[in-house]
Amino acid sequence: MGKSKKKNLLSFGRDFDPDQKVILRDYLAIERTRLANERTLLSYVRSSLYLLLGAIALYQLKEFANFEYLALVALIFCVIFFVIGVYRFTLLKRSLKKLYYNAEKQKDL
């Protein structure tokens, strides 16, 4: 029987190894992916800030005591969104850096 690779849930399928020589088109694709990764990080940060503003606004409503719990939930989701965004950004950045440097090694050979 062949080896069975166990998929890591948090790896997002980024264990790609190119089987051919990397050409200019591939470098441009890597650059587009890097820019999309930055854009995605900024959208996570933006969503996190909106949740933070919503939590502050809900907390300021003194007439409705039940909204304090909703403010706390929004604050918790704010932190979760930020952490997920930074984690995914660094994960893809490392993967792209590894792919790019492997391509540079192949080019030198």
mmCIF file of C-alpha atoms in Angstrom:
data_model
loop_
_atom_site.group_PDB
_atom_site.id
_atom_site.type_symbol
_atom_site.label_atom_id
_atom_site.label_comp_id
_atom_site.label_asym_id
_atom_site.label_seq_id
_atom_site.Cartn_x
_atom_site.Cartn_y
_atom_site.Cartn_z
ATOM 1 C CA MET A 1 0.000 0.000 0.000
ATOM 2 C CA GLY A 2 1.098 3.556 -0.651
ATOM 3 C CA LYS A 3 1.802 6.119 1.951
ATOM 4 C CA SER A 4 -1.222 7.987 3.191
ATOM 5 C CA LYS A 5 -0.632 11.660 3.885
ATOM 6 C CA LYS A 6 -2.614 13.083 6.749
ATOM 7 C CA LYS A 7 -4.086 16.468 5.811
ATOM 8 C CA ASN A 8 -3.567 19.166 8.382
ATOM 9 C CA LEU A 9 -6.791 21.107 8.863
ATOM 10 C CA LEU A 10 -5.018 24.443 9.253
ATOM 11 C CA SER A 11 -2.571 24.060 6.362
ATOM 12 C CA PHE A 12 -5.147 25.162 3.750
ATOM 13 C CA GLY A 13 -3.554 22.886 1.125
ATOM 14 C CA ARG A 14 -0.363 24.923 0.773
ATOM 15 C CA ASP A 15 2.021 22.011 0.410
ATOM 16 C CA PHE A 16 2.485 22.660 -3.306
ATOM 17 C CA ASP A 17 5.768 21.629 -4.901
ATOM 18 C CA PRO A 18 6.238 22.691 -8.513
ATOM 19 C CA ASP A 19 7.102 19.809 -10.787
ATOM 20 C CA GLN A 20 8.359 22.013 -13.600
ATOM 21 C CA LYS A 21 10.646 24.991 -13.857
ATOM 22 C CA VAL A 22 9.054 28.222 -12.624
ATOM 23 C CA ILE A 23 8.710 30.817 -15.373
ATOM 24 C CA LEU A 24 7.820 34.519 -15.461
ATOM 25 C CA ARG A 25 4.095 33.788 -15.499
ATOM 26 C CA ASP A 26 4.494 31.890 -12.230
ATOM 27 C CA TYR A 27 6.411 34.751 -10.615
ATOM 28 C CA LEU A 28 3.611 37.125 -11.596
ATOM 29 C CA ALA A 29 1.033 34.721 -10.168
ATOM 30 C CA ILE A 30 2.981 34.614 -6.905
ATOM 31 C CA GLU A 31 3.010 38.423 -6.806
ATOM 32 C CA ARG A 32 -0.752 38.593 -7.450
ATOM 33 C CA THR A 33 -1.343 36.078 -4.684
ATOM 34 C CA ARG A 34 0.844 38.080 -2.311
ATOM 35 C CA LEU A 35 -1.124 41.249 -3.038
ATOM 36 C CA ALA A 36 -4.426 39.405 -2.615
ATOM 37 C CA ASN A 37 -3.148 38.082 0.713
ATOM 38 C CA GLU A 38 -2.431 41.632 1.901
ATOM 39 C CA ARG A 39 -5.855 42.773 0.726
ATOM 40 C CA THR A 40 -7.483 39.924 2.636
ATOM 41 C CA LEU A 41 -5.570 40.842 5.793
ATOM 42 C CA LEU A 42 -6.787 44.424 5.490
ATOM 43 C CA SER A 43 -10.378 43.236 5.127
ATOM 44 C CA TYR A 44 -10.032 41.148 8.299
ATOM 45 C CA VAL A 45 -8.629 44.188 10.123
ATOM 46 C CA ARG A 46 -11.439 46.386 8.772
ATOM 47 C CA SER A 47 -14.088 43.901 9.922
ATOM 48 C CA SER A 48 -12.408 43.674 13.297
ATOM 49 C CA LEU A 49 -12.441 47.455 13.682
ATOM 50 C CA TYR A 50 -16.118 47.635 12.700
ATOM 51 C CA LEU A 51 -16.932 45.054 15.357
ATOM 52 C CA LEU A 52 -14.906 47.046 17.878
ATOM 53 C CA LEU A 53 -16.817 50.232 17.033
ATOM 54 C CA GLY A 54 -20.102 48.351 17.287
ATOM 55 C CA ALA A 55 -19.113 46.938 20.661
ATOM 56 C CA ILE A 56 -18.227 50.403 21.947
ATOM 57 C CA ALA A 57 -21.512 51.834 20.659
ATOM 58 C CA LEU A 58 -23.563 49.031 22.224
ATOM 59 C CA TYR A 59 -21.725 49.423 25.511
ATOM 60 C CA GLN A 60 -22.539 53.146 25.585
ATOM 61 C CA LEU A 61 -26.298 52.460 25.532
ATOM 62 C CA LYS A 62 -27.076 52.629 29.235
ATOM 63 C CA GLU A 63 -30.867 52.297 28.815
ATOM 64 C CA PHE A 64 -30.554 48.719 27.576
ATOM 65 C CA ALA A 65 -28.641 46.530 30.011
ATOM 66 C CA ASN A 66 -28.930 43.461 27.767
ATOM 67 C CA PHE A 67 -26.854 45.172 25.084
ATOM 68 C CA GLU A 68 -23.772 44.944 27.302
ATOM 69 C CA TYR A 69 -23.702 41.212 26.647
ATOM 70 C CA LEU A 70 -24.023 41.825 22.930
ATOM 71 C CA ALA A 71 -21.167 44.341 23.190
ATOM 72 C CA LEU A 72 -19.021 41.718 24.911
ATOM 73 C CA VAL A 73 -19.800 39.173 22.170
ATOM 74 C CA ALA A 74 -18.909 41.738 19.484
ATOM 75 C CA LEU A 75 -15.638 42.466 21.299
ATOM 76 C CA ILE A 76 -14.788 38.770 21.460
ATOM 77 C CA PHE A 77 -15.522 38.338 17.734
ATOM 78 C CA CYS A 78 -13.410 41.442 17.053
ATOM 79 C CA VAL A 79 -10.382 39.766 18.623
ATOM 80 C CA ILE A 80 -11.123 36.444 16.906
ATOM 81 C CA PHE A 81 -11.369 38.099 13.465
ATOM 82 C CA PHE A 82 -8.085 39.911 14.000
ATOM 83 C CA VAL A 83 -6.248 36.779 15.152
ATOM 84 C CA ILE A 84 -7.604 34.676 12.262
ATOM 85 C CA GLY A 85 -6.627 37.371 9.756
ATOM 86 C CA VAL A 86 -3.073 37.666 11.036
ATOM 87 C CA TYR A 87 -2.704 33.887 11.275
ATOM 88 C CA ARG A 88 -3.874 33.280 7.710
ATOM 89 C CA PHE A 89 -1.695 36.134 6.421
ATOM 90 C CA THR A 90 1.471 34.744 8.019
ATOM 91 C CA LEU A 91 0.647 31.183 6.938
ATOM 92 C CA LEU A 92 0.253 32.118 3.278
ATOM 93 C CA LYS A 93 3.217 34.497 3.411
ATOM 94 C CA ARG A 94 5.481 31.707 4.646
ATOM 95 C CA SER A 95 4.137 29.355 1.995
ATOM 96 C CA LEU A 96 4.729 31.879 -0.791
ATOM 97 C CA LYS A 97 8.205 32.652 0.497
ATOM 98 C CA LYS A 98 9.062 28.946 0.509
ATOM 99 C CA LEU A 99 7.703 28.524 -3.016
ATOM 100 C CA TYR A 100 9.560 31.592 -4.270
ATOM 101 C CA TYR A 101 12.891 30.549 -2.755
ATOM 102 C CA ASN A 102 12.519 27.006 -4.085
ATOM 103 C CA ALA A 103 11.946 28.524 -7.525
ATOM 104 C CA GLU A 104 15.066 30.684 -7.138
ATOM 105 C CA LYS A 105 17.105 27.593 -6.247
ATOM 106 C CA GLN A 106 15.836 25.831 -9.366
ATOM 107 C CA LYS A 107 16.713 28.841 -11.489
ATOM 108 C CA ASP A 108 20.275 28.855 -10.171
ATOM 109 C CA LEU A 109 20.796 25.175 -10.994
#
